[in-house]
Coordinates of C-alpha atoms in Angstrom, one line a residue:
M10 CA 34.3 -1.8 17.3
A11 CA 32.8 -1.3 20.6
D12 CA 29.2 -0.2 20.8
Q13 CA 29.4 2.9 22.9
P14 CA 26.2 4.5 24.1
L15 CA 26.0 8.2 23.1
T16 CA 23.5 9.4 25.7
D17 CA 22.4 8.7 29.2
D18 CA 20.4 5.6 29.3
A19 CA 18.5 6.7 32.3
S20 CA 17.1 9.9 30.5
A21 CA 16.3 7.7 27.6
T22 CA 14.1 5.5 29.6
S23 CA 12.6 8.0 32.0
G24 CA 10.5 10.1 29.8
A25 CA 13.0 12.9 29.4
P26 CA 13.0 14.6 26.0
A27 CA 14.2 11.9 23.5
A28 CA 17.5 12.2 21.7
P29 CA 17.0 13.5 18.3
A30 CA 17.0 11.0 15.5
A31 CA 18.9 10.6 12.4
G32 CA 16.8 11.0 9.4
A33 CA 14.6 8.1 8.2
A34 CA 15.5 6.9 4.9
H35 CA 13.4 6.5 2.3
S36 CA 10.7 6.3 4.5
D37 CA 8.5 8.6 5.1
A38 CA 5.4 10.5 5.1
G39 CA 1.8 10.5 4.8
A40 CA 1.7 7.4 6.9
S41 CA -1.2 8.8 8.9
V42 CA -3.1 9.0 5.7
A43 CA -2.4 5.3 5.1
T44 CA -3.1 4.1 8.6
G45 CA -6.0 6.2 9.8
A46 CA -5.9 7.8 13.1
P47 CA -2.6 8.0 14.9
P48 CA -1.7 5.6 17.7
Q49 CA -3.0 6.5 21.2
Q50 CA -0.7 9.1 22.7
S51 CA 1.0 7.9 25.8
A52 CA 1.3 9.9 29.0
S53 CA 5.0 10.1 28.6
A54 CA 4.7 11.4 25.1
R55 CA 2.6 14.2 26.3
R56 CA 5.1 14.9 29.0
T57 CA 7.9 15.0 26.6
A58 CA 6.1 17.4 24.3
A59 CA 4.9 19.5 27.0
D60 CA 8.4 20.0 28.5
A61 CA 9.8 20.8 25.1
G62 CA 7.1 23.4 24.4
A63 CA 7.2 24.9 27.8
K64 CA 10.9 25.4 27.8
T65 CA 11.1 27.1 24.4
T66 CA 7.9 28.8 23.5
G67 CA 5.7 28.9 26.5
A68 CA 3.2 26.9 24.6
A69 CA 0.4 25.1 26.4
P70 CA 1.6 21.9 28.1
D71 CA -0.8 19.8 25.9
I72 CA 1.3 19.8 22.7
N73 CA 0.3 16.6 20.8
P74 CA 3.5 15.0 19.3
W75 CA 1.2 13.0 17.0
A76 CA -0.3 16.2 15.5
A77 CA 3.3 17.6 15.1
L78 CA 4.2 14.3 13.3
S79 CA 1.2 14.6 11.0
A80 CA 2.6 18.1 9.9
L81 CA 6.0 16.9 9.3
L82 CA 4.9 13.9 7.3
I83 CA 3.4 16.3 4.7
G84 CA 6.6 17.8 3.8
F85 CA 8.7 14.7 4.0
F86 CA 5.9 12.8 1.9
M87 CA 6.4 15.4 -0.9
I88 CA 10.1 14.9 -0.8
L89 CA 9.8 11.2 -1.3
V90 CA 7.1 11.5 -3.9
D91 CA 9.4 13.8 -5.8
S92 CA 12.2 11.2 -5.8
T93 CA 10.1 8.7 -7.7
I94 CA 7.4 10.7 -9.6
V95 CA 9.5 11.6 -12.5
S96 CA 10.3 7.9 -13.5
V97 CA 6.8 7.3 -14.8
A98 CA 7.0 10.4 -16.9
T99 CA 10.3 9.8 -18.4
E100 CA 9.1 8.8 -21.9
T101 CA 6.6 11.7 -22.1
M102 CA 9.2 14.3 -21.0
V103 CA 11.7 13.0 -23.6
D104 CA 8.9 13.6 -26.2
K105 CA 7.4 16.8 -24.9
L106 CA 10.7 18.5 -24.1
D107 CA 12.3 17.3 -27.3
T108 CA 15.4 16.0 -25.5
S109 CA 17.4 12.9 -24.7
L110 CA 16.7 10.2 -22.2
N111 CA 20.0 11.2 -20.4
N112 CA 18.9 14.7 -20.0
V113 CA 15.6 13.6 -18.5
L114 CA 17.4 11.2 -16.2
W115 CA 19.2 14.4 -15.0
V116 CA 15.9 15.8 -13.8
T117 CA 16.1 13.1 -11.2
S118 CA 19.8 13.0 -10.7
G119 CA 20.1 16.8 -10.4
Y120 CA 17.5 16.7 -7.6
L121 CA 19.3 13.9 -5.8
L122 CA 22.7 15.6 -6.3
A123 CA 21.4 18.9 -4.7
Y124 CA 19.5 16.9 -2.0
A125 CA 22.6 14.9 -0.9
V126 CA 25.5 17.4 -0.9
P127 CA 24.2 19.9 1.8
L128 CA 22.7 17.4 4.2
L129 CA 25.7 17.5 6.7
I130 CA 25.5 21.3 6.7
T131 CA 21.7 21.6 7.1
G132 CA 21.6 19.3 9.9
R133 CA 24.1 21.5 11.9
L134 CA 22.1 24.4 10.9
G135 CA 19.0 23.0 12.5
D136 CA 20.9 22.5 15.6
R137 CA 22.1 26.1 15.7
F138 CA 18.9 28.0 14.6
G139 CA 16.2 25.5 15.6
P140 CA 14.8 22.6 13.5
K141 CA 11.3 24.2 13.2
N142 CA 12.7 27.3 11.5
L143 CA 14.9 25.4 9.1
Y144 CA 12.0 23.1 8.3
L145 CA 9.7 25.9 7.4
I146 CA 12.4 27.6 5.3
G147 CA 13.0 24.3 3.5
L148 CA 9.4 23.6 2.8
A149 CA 8.9 27.2 1.4
V150 CA 11.9 26.8 -1.0
F151 CA 10.6 23.3 -2.1
T152 CA 7.1 24.7 -2.8
L153 CA 8.2 27.7 -4.7
S154 CA 10.6 25.6 -6.9
S155 CA 7.9 23.1 -7.6
A156 CA 6.0 25.8 -9.3
A157 CA 9.2 26.8 -11.2
C158 CA 9.5 23.2 -12.4
G159 CA 6.1 23.3 -13.8
F160 CA 6.6 26.4 -15.7
A161 CA 10.0 25.3 -17.1
P162 CA 10.1 26.0 -21.0
N163 CA 12.9 23.6 -21.6
V164 CA 14.8 20.7 -19.9
G165 CA 17.7 23.1 -18.8
V166 CA 15.4 25.3 -16.9
L167 CA 13.7 22.2 -15.4
I168 CA 16.9 20.7 -14.3
A169 CA 18.0 24.0 -12.6
A170 CA 14.5 24.3 -10.8
R171 CA 14.9 20.7 -9.7
V172 CA 18.3 21.5 -8.3
V173 CA 16.7 24.2 -6.1
Q174 CA 14.0 21.9 -5.2
G175 CA 16.6 19.4 -4.0
L176 CA 18.1 22.2 -1.9
G177 CA 14.8 22.8 -0.2
A178 CA 14.5 19.1 0.6
A179 CA 18.0 19.0 2.0
I180 CA 17.2 21.8 4.3
M181 CA 13.9 20.0 5.5
T182 CA 15.0 16.4 5.9
P183 CA 17.3 16.5 8.8
Q184 CA 14.9 18.6 10.8
T185 CA 12.1 16.2 10.5
M186 CA 13.9 13.4 12.3
A187 CA 15.5 15.6 14.9
I188 CA 12.1 16.9 15.8
I189 CA 10.4 13.6 15.9
T190 CA 13.0 12.0 18.2
R191 CA 13.0 14.9 20.5
I192 CA 9.1 15.0 21.0
F193 CA 8.6 11.3 21.4
P194 CA 10.0 9.4 24.5
A195 CA 12.3 6.5 24.0
D196 CA 9.7 3.9 24.9
G197 CA 7.3 5.3 22.2
R198 CA 9.6 6.0 19.5
G199 CA 9.3 2.7 17.7
K200 CA 5.5 3.3 17.1
A201 CA 6.2 6.8 15.8
M202 CA 9.0 5.5 13.6
G203 CA 6.6 2.7 12.4
V204 CA 4.1 5.3 11.2
W205 CA 7.0 7.2 9.7
G206 CA 8.3 4.2 8.1
S207 CA 5.0 3.0 6.6
T208 CA 5.0 6.2 4.5
A209 CA 7.9 4.7 2.4
G210 CA 5.4 2.3 0.8
V211 CA 2.6 5.0 0.5
A212 CA 5.0 7.5 -1.1
T213 CA 6.3 4.8 -3.4
L214 CA 2.7 4.1 -4.6
V215 CA 1.6 7.7 -4.6
G216 CA 4.7 8.9 -6.6
P217 CA 4.3 6.8 -9.8
I218 CA 0.4 6.5 -9.7
L219 CA -0.1 10.1 -9.2
G220 CA 2.6 10.9 -11.8
G221 CA 0.8 8.5 -14.1
V222 CA -2.6 10.0 -13.7
L223 CA -1.3 13.5 -14.2
V224 CA 0.8 12.6 -17.2
D225 CA -2.2 10.8 -18.8
H226 CA -4.7 13.5 -18.1
A227 CA -3.1 16.9 -17.4
G228 CA 0.5 16.9 -18.7
W229 CA 3.9 16.3 -17.1
E230 CA 4.0 19.9 -15.7
W231 CA 1.4 18.8 -13.2
I232 CA 3.7 16.3 -11.4
F233 CA 5.2 19.5 -10.0
F234 CA 2.3 21.9 -9.8
V235 CA 0.5 19.4 -7.5
N236 CA 3.1 20.2 -4.8
V237 CA 2.1 23.8 -4.5
P238 CA -1.2 23.6 -2.6
V239 CA 0.1 20.6 -0.5
G240 CA 3.1 22.7 0.3
L241 CA 1.1 25.7 1.4
I242 CA -1.1 23.3 3.7
G243 CA 2.1 21.8 5.0
L244 CA 3.5 25.2 5.9
A245 CA 0.4 26.2 7.8
M246 CA 0.2 23.0 9.7
A247 CA 3.9 23.0 10.6
W248 CA 3.7 26.7 11.7
K249 CA 0.8 25.8 14.1
L250 CA 1.5 22.2 15.3
V251 CA 5.2 21.7 15.4
P252 CA 6.9 23.0 18.7
S253 CA 9.9 25.2 18.7
L254 CA 12.7 23.2 20.3
P255 CA 15.8 24.4 22.2
S256 CA 18.7 25.3 19.8
H257 CA 22.3 24.7 20.7
A258 CA 25.2 27.1 20.2
H259 CA 27.5 25.8 17.6
K260 CA 30.6 27.2 15.9
F261 CA 30.5 26.2 12.4
D262 CA 33.5 24.3 11.0
L263 CA 33.8 26.3 7.8
V264 CA 36.8 24.4 6.5
G265 CA 35.0 21.1 7.1
V266 CA 31.9 22.5 5.2
A267 CA 34.0 23.3 2.2
L268 CA 35.9 20.1 2.1
S269 CA 32.8 18.0 2.5
A270 CA 30.8 19.9 -0.1
V271 CA 33.7 19.6 -2.7
A272 CA 34.2 16.0 -2.0
L273 CA 30.5 15.0 -2.2
F274 CA 29.9 17.1 -5.4
C275 CA 33.0 15.7 -7.2
V276 CA 32.2 12.1 -6.4
V277 CA 28.5 12.2 -7.1
F278 CA 28.7 14.4 -10.3
G279 CA 31.5 12.3 -11.7
I280 CA 29.5 9.1 -11.1
Q281 CA 26.4 10.7 -12.6
E282 CA 28.2 12.0 -15.7
G283 CA 30.3 8.8 -16.3
A284 CA 27.9 7.1 -18.7
Q285 CA 27.2 10.2 -20.8
Y286 CA 30.9 10.7 -21.4
D287 CA 31.8 7.1 -21.6
W288 CA 33.9 7.5 -18.4
G289 CA 36.3 9.7 -20.3
T290 CA 36.8 13.4 -20.9
I291 CA 34.2 16.0 -20.2
T292 CA 35.9 19.1 -21.3
G293 CA 39.5 20.1 -21.6
I294 CA 41.5 18.4 -18.9
V295 CA 38.4 17.7 -16.8
S296 CA 37.4 14.0 -17.0
V297 CA 35.2 11.7 -15.2
P298 CA 38.0 9.7 -13.4
L299 CA 39.6 13.0 -12.4
L300 CA 36.5 14.2 -10.8
I301 CA 36.0 11.0 -8.9
I302 CA 39.6 10.8 -7.7
L303 CA 39.5 14.5 -6.7
G304 CA 36.4 13.9 -4.7
L305 CA 38.0 10.9 -2.9
V306 CA 41.1 13.1 -2.1
F307 CA 39.0 15.8 -0.7
F308 CA 37.0 13.2 1.4
V309 CA 40.3 11.9 2.9
L310 CA 41.4 15.5 3.6
F311 CA 38.0 16.1 5.3
I312 CA 38.3 13.1 7.5
L313 CA 42.0 14.2 8.5
W314 CA 40.7 17.7 9.2
E315 CA 37.9 16.5 11.4
R316 CA 40.3 14.3 13.3
R317 CA 42.6 17.2 14.0
Y318 CA 40.2 20.0 14.3
K319 CA 40.0 21.2 18.0
G320 CA 36.7 23.0 17.7
E321 CA 33.3 21.5 17.1
Q322 CA 33.4 19.1 14.1
L323 CA 30.9 19.3 11.3
V324 CA 30.8 15.5 11.5
P325 CA 31.4 14.3 15.1
L326 CA 33.4 11.3 14.4
H327 CA 32.9 9.8 17.7
L328 CA 29.3 8.9 16.6
F329 CA 30.8 6.1 14.4
A330 CA 32.2 4.5 17.5
N331 CA 28.7 3.3 18.2
R332 CA 28.4 0.0 16.3
N333 CA 24.7 0.3 15.6
F334 CA 24.9 3.8 14.3
S335 CA 27.7 2.9 11.8
L336 CA 26.1 -0.4 10.7
A337 CA 22.7 1.3 10.2
N338 CA 24.3 3.9 8.0
I339 CA 25.8 1.2 5.8
A340 CA 22.4 -0.5 5.5
I341 CA 20.5 2.5 4.7
T342 CA 23.1 3.4 1.9
S343 CA 22.3 0.0 0.3
V344 CA 18.5 0.7 0.6
G345 CA 18.8 4.2 -0.9
F346 CA 20.7 2.7 -3.8
A347 CA 18.2 -0.1 -4.4
I348 CA 14.9 2.0 -4.0
T349 CA 16.2 4.5 -6.6
A350 CA 17.7 2.1 -9.0
M351 CA 14.7 -0.4 -9.2
S352 CA 12.0 2.3 -10.4
F353 CA 13.4 3.2 -13.8
P354 CA 13.9 -0.4 -15.3
I355 CA 10.4 -1.5 -14.0
M356 CA 8.6 1.5 -15.3
I357 CA 10.3 1.6 -18.6
Y358 CA 9.8 -2.2 -19.1
A359 CA 6.1 -1.9 -18.3
Q360 CA 5.6 0.9 -20.7
A361 CA 8.0 0.0 -23.6
V362 CA 7.5 -3.9 -23.6
L363 CA 4.0 -4.4 -22.1
G364 CA 2.5 -1.3 -23.6
Y365 CA 1.1 0.0 -20.4
S366 CA 0.0 3.6 -19.8
P367 CA 2.0 5.4 -17.1
T368 CA -0.8 4.9 -14.6
K369 CA -1.2 1.3 -15.3
A370 CA 2.6 0.7 -15.1
A371 CA 2.6 2.5 -11.7
L372 CA -0.2 0.3 -10.4
L373 CA 2.1 -2.7 -10.8
L374 CA 3.7 -1.4 -7.5
A375 CA 0.3 -0.9 -5.7
P376 CA 0.6 -4.1 -3.6
M377 CA 3.9 -3.0 -2.3
A378 CA 2.5 0.3 -1.0
V379 CA -0.6 -1.3 0.6
I380 CA 1.2 -4.1 2.4
S381 CA 4.0 -1.7 3.6
G382 CA 1.5 0.7 4.9
L383 CA -0.2 -2.1 6.9
L384 CA 3.0 -3.7 8.2
A385 CA 5.1 -0.8 9.1
P386 CA 3.3 0.4 12.1
V387 CA 3.0 -3.1 13.5
V388 CA 6.7 -3.6 12.9
G389 CA 7.3 -0.3 14.6
G390 CA 5.8 -1.5 17.8
L391 CA 8.0 -4.6 17.6
V392 CA 11.1 -2.4 17.4
D393 CA 10.7 -1.5 21.0
R394 CA 10.9 -5.2 22.0
K395 CA 12.6 -7.3 19.5
H396 CA 16.1 -7.5 18.4
P397 CA 16.6 -5.1 15.3
A398 CA 18.8 -7.5 13.5
I399 CA 15.9 -9.9 13.1
L400 CA 13.5 -7.2 11.9
A401 CA 15.7 -5.3 9.5
G402 CA 17.6 -8.4 8.3
F403 CA 14.4 -10.0 7.3
G404 CA 13.1 -6.9 5.4
L405 CA 16.4 -6.5 3.6
V406 CA 16.5 -10.2 2.5
C407 CA 12.9 -9.8 1.2
F408 CA 13.9 -6.7 -0.7
S409 CA 16.9 -8.5 -2.4
V410 CA 15.0 -11.6 -3.2
A411 CA 12.2 -9.6 -4.8
L412 CA 14.6 -7.8 -7.1
F413 CA 16.4 -11.0 -8.0
W414 CA 12.9 -12.4 -8.8
Y415 CA 12.1 -9.5 -11.0
G416 CA 15.3 -10.0 -12.9
R417 CA 14.4 -13.6 -13.6
M418 CA 10.8 -13.0 -14.6
L419 CA 10.8 -9.9 -16.8
G420 CA 10.0 -11.0 -20.3
A421 CA 7.9 -10.1 -23.3
D422 CA 4.9 -12.0 -22.2
T423 CA 5.3 -12.2 -18.3
S424 CA 1.9 -12.6 -16.5
I425 CA 0.8 -9.5 -14.6
W426 CA 0.1 -11.9 -11.7
W427 CA 3.7 -12.7 -11.2
L428 CA 4.5 -9.0 -11.3
L429 CA 1.9 -8.3 -8.6
A430 CA 3.2 -11.3 -6.5
I431 CA 6.7 -9.8 -6.5
A432 CA 5.3 -6.4 -5.6
C433 CA 3.6 -8.1 -2.5
L434 CA 7.1 -9.3 -1.5
L435 CA 8.5 -5.8 -1.9
G436 CA 5.7 -4.5 0.5
V437 CA 6.8 -7.0 3.1
A438 CA 10.3 -5.8 2.7
N439 CA 9.4 -2.2 3.0
G440 CA 7.3 -2.8 6.0
F441 CA 10.2 -4.4 7.9
M442 CA 13.0 -2.1 6.9
W443 CA 12.4 1.4 7.8
A444 CA 11.5 1.6 11.5
P445 CA 14.3 -0.8 12.7
L446 CA 17.0 1.0 10.7
S447 CA 16.1 4.5 11.8
V448 CA 15.4 3.6 15.4
T449 CA 18.5 1.5 15.7
A450 CA 20.6 4.4 14.2
T451 CA 19.2 7.1 16.5
R452 CA 18.3 5.5 19.8
T453 CA 21.4 6.7 21.6
L454 CA 22.1 10.1 20.0
E455 CA 22.4 13.0 22.5
P456 CA 20.0 16.0 21.7
R457 CA 23.0 18.3 20.9
F458 CA 24.0 15.8 18.1
A459 CA 20.6 15.5 16.6
G460 CA 21.2 17.5 13.5
A461 CA 24.7 16.0 13.0
G462 CA 23.4 12.4 13.4
S463 CA 20.3 13.1 11.1
G464 CA 22.5 14.7 8.6
I465 CA 24.9 11.8 8.5
Y466 CA 22.1 9.3 8.2
N467 CA 20.3 11.1 5.4
T468 CA 23.5 11.9 3.6
T469 CA 24.5 8.2 3.5
R470 CA 21.0 7.3 2.2
Q471 CA 21.1 10.1 -0.4
I472 CA 24.6 9.2 -1.6
G473 CA 23.2 5.6 -2.2
A474 CA 20.3 7.0 -4.1
V475 CA 22.4 9.2 -6.3
I476 CA 24.9 6.5 -7.0
G477 CA 21.9 4.1 -7.7
S478 CA 20.3 6.5 -10.1
A479 CA 23.6 6.9 -12.1
A480 CA 24.6 3.3 -11.9
V481 CA 21.3 2.0 -13.2
A482 CA 21.2 4.5 -16.1
S483 CA 24.6 3.3 -17.2
L484 CA 23.8 -0.4 -16.7
M485 CA 20.5 -0.1 -18.6
D486 CA 22.3 1.5 -21.5
S487 CA 25.1 -1.2 -21.4
R488 CA 22.6 -4.2 -21.4
L489 CA 20.5 -2.7 -24.1
R490 CA 23.5 -2.3 -26.2
H491 CA 24.6 -5.9 -25.5
H492 CA 21.3 -7.4 -26.3
L493 CA 20.1 -5.2 -29.2
G494 CA 23.2 -3.5 -30.5
E495 CA 24.0 0.1 -30.8
Q496 CA 21.3 1.3 -33.2
A497 CA 18.7 -1.3 -32.3
A498 CA 18.8 -0.2 -28.6
G499 CA 17.8 3.3 -29.5
G500 CA 15.3 2.2 -32.0
A501 CA 13.6 -0.2 -29.7
H502 CA 13.2 2.4 -27.0
Q503 CA 11.6 4.8 -29.4
A504 CA 9.2 2.3 -30.7
G505 CA 8.2 1.1 -27.3
G506 CA 4.4 1.2 -26.4
G507 CA 4.0 -2.5 -26.8
H508 CA 4.8 -2.3 -30.5
M509 CA 8.2 -4.0 -30.6
P510 CA 8.7 -7.2 -32.6
T511 CA 8.5 -10.1 -30.2
Q512 CA 12.2 -11.0 -30.4
V513 CA 13.2 -7.4 -29.8
A514 CA 10.8 -7.1 -26.9
E515 CA 12.2 -10.2 -25.3
Q516 CA 15.7 -8.8 -25.5
F517 CA 14.7 -5.5 -24.2
A518 CA 12.9 -7.0 -21.2
R519 CA 16.0 -9.2 -20.6
A520 CA 18.2 -6.1 -20.4
M521 CA 15.8 -4.4 -17.9
G522 CA 15.7 -7.6 -15.8
E523 CA 19.5 -8.0 -15.8
T524 CA 19.7 -4.3 -14.7
L525 CA 17.8 -5.2 -11.5
Y526 CA 20.4 -7.7 -10.4
L527 CA 22.6 -4.8 -9.4
P528 CA 20.5 -3.3 -6.7
A529 CA 19.7 -6.9 -5.5
A530 CA 23.4 -7.6 -5.1
V531 CA 24.1 -4.2 -3.3
L532 CA 21.4 -5.1 -0.8
I533 CA 23.4 -8.0 0.4
V534 CA 25.9 -5.5 1.8
G535 CA 22.9 -4.1 3.8
I536 CA 21.9 -7.6 4.9
I537 CA 25.3 -8.3 6.4
A538 CA 25.3 -4.8 8.2
A539 CA 21.8 -5.4 9.7
V540 CA 22.5 -9.0 11.0
M541 CA 25.5 -7.5 12.9
F542 CA 23.4 -5.1 15.0
T543 CA 23.7 -5.5 18.8
N544 CA 20.6 -5.8 20.8
P545 CA 20.0 -2.3 22.5
H546 CA 17.0 -3.5 24.7
R547 CA 19.3 -5.7 26.9
R548 CA 21.7 -2.8 27.6
T549 CA 18.9 -0.3 28.0
G550 CA 17.1 -2.5 30.5
R551 CA 20.2 -3.1 32.6
H552 CA 20.9 0.8 32.7
A553 CA 17.3 1.7 33.5
A554 CA 17.4 -0.8 36.4
D555 CA 20.6 0.8 37.7
A556 CA 19.2 4.3 37.3
H557 CA 16.3 3.4 39.6

C-alpha cells in the first residue's frame, strides 16, 4: 500500500492553517492542568490562529491557540473521565441500585455504544456546520445528561441517560481534533498533541480516584453531578476562546449514514450482549450471532456503496490509501480495546481480593497518570523530529508488557509495591503512545477532510473500547466460573471486601490476572502496525525544500 500524501506539503510546512486532525484516542484532556503553563506560543502558531479567526469571525488577530486548546481540553477531559469513572463504583452501584453486575456494566457499555456509532456522522456535521458550533452543542448535551444520570432512580433510567451522554460525547470528540489541527501549524503540532496526549494519563488517574472519593464520601450519584459545574465552565470558555473556523459545503450521503449506523449498532450490540445471552437467542428469532452477522453484512454493503457512490462519501475511502493513516487506525483500535478492558479486572481485584476502598484501589494507578503527564509533552516535542515507529512502538510494547506483568503478579497477597511498579510502566507506555499515534494519523489530512478523518480515527478507537468492554466482561465471568465453579463465583464476588477465604481469594485473583492477558495480546496487533509506520519527516523535508 503506497503512502500517499493527502495534502500539499508546502502548505503543511509554511505556516498555513494546519490540516485538521483525526481525534486523539484515549488521550486527552486537562493536560494543561498536569503540566502547568502551556508551551511558549510560536509566531507561526499565532499567524495560523490569526488567519483562521480573521477569515471567519473578524476576531482580533491575536487569537491564542493554546487558550483555545485549554478550553477544548475541559470537554474532552470529561469524556475520558466518564469512560473510566464508573469502574471504581461498580460494586457500590450493584448494591445501591439493587441490580446485577451485568446491568451495571451496561452503564459503561451503553455509553461507549452511543459514543461509537455516530462518530462518522458527527465528524461530517462538523465539516458542514463548523466544528465550534458542534462542539458547543455536544458539550451542552453531555452536561445536561450528566445531571440526568445523577437523578436516575433505577439502573434502566441511568443506562438511558448514559446513552444520551454518549451521544453528546460523540458530537464533541471529532470537533476537538479538527479544531486543534487547524489552529496549530504543522511544525508545532507535535507539542500540542503532546499536551493533548498527556491528558490520557491524567484522566485515567482522575476518573477512578475522583470516582472513589465521591463514592466513599458522597454517593455514586456524584460521579455524574460533578460534570455539571465543569461542563458549564467549559461551555463559557469554549464560547469565548475557541475560534470559529471555515465550514465546507457537504452533501450528506444519507444511504451511507444509514448503512454505517446499522452495521456499527448490530456488531457492537451483539458483542456486548453475547455474554448475557450465552451467545444464543435474545428474543424470538433474534440472536447474538444473527446480529453480528447482520452487522457484518451491512458493513460490506456500506463499503460497496461508498466505492460506487458518485457524490461525496461519508467515509472518503481514499484516506486509507495513506499507509500511516491506516496503520494508526489499527494501532489506536488496539489501544482503545486495552485501555477499557484493563480497568475492570484491576479495580475489582483491588476491592474484592485486597479489600481496598474505591479510593485506595484507584490510587494504585496514580504512578501511571503522573509519569504519563510528565512524559507526554516531552514525547510530543520528539514527534516533530523522530520516527513515529520508534516512539509509538516503544509505548505499545511497554503497555503490553505491563498487562502481561499484571497477569502474572495478581494474587491474594501480592505486594502493593509490585502493583505500583507495574503502574509506573503503564505511565511510560501512555506517555509514548498518544501523541505519535494521533500526529501520524493526521499529519497529511486536508482541511476539508478534517471531520471525516477525525470521525474515522475516533470511531476505530471507540469500536476497540466497546469490544474491549464486552470481551473483558465475558472473559472475567468465564475465568471465575473456571476457577471457582458456577455458584462459588457469584458467592465470592458478593463476599469481596478482602473477606474471602485465602484459597478462594487466590483463585479469584488468578481469574482477574488471566483476564488481563487478553488486552495484552490484542496490543501486539497495535505494535505490529506501529513499527510499520513510514517516516513522514524525510518526505516533508524534501517537499518543503522543493517548495522553496
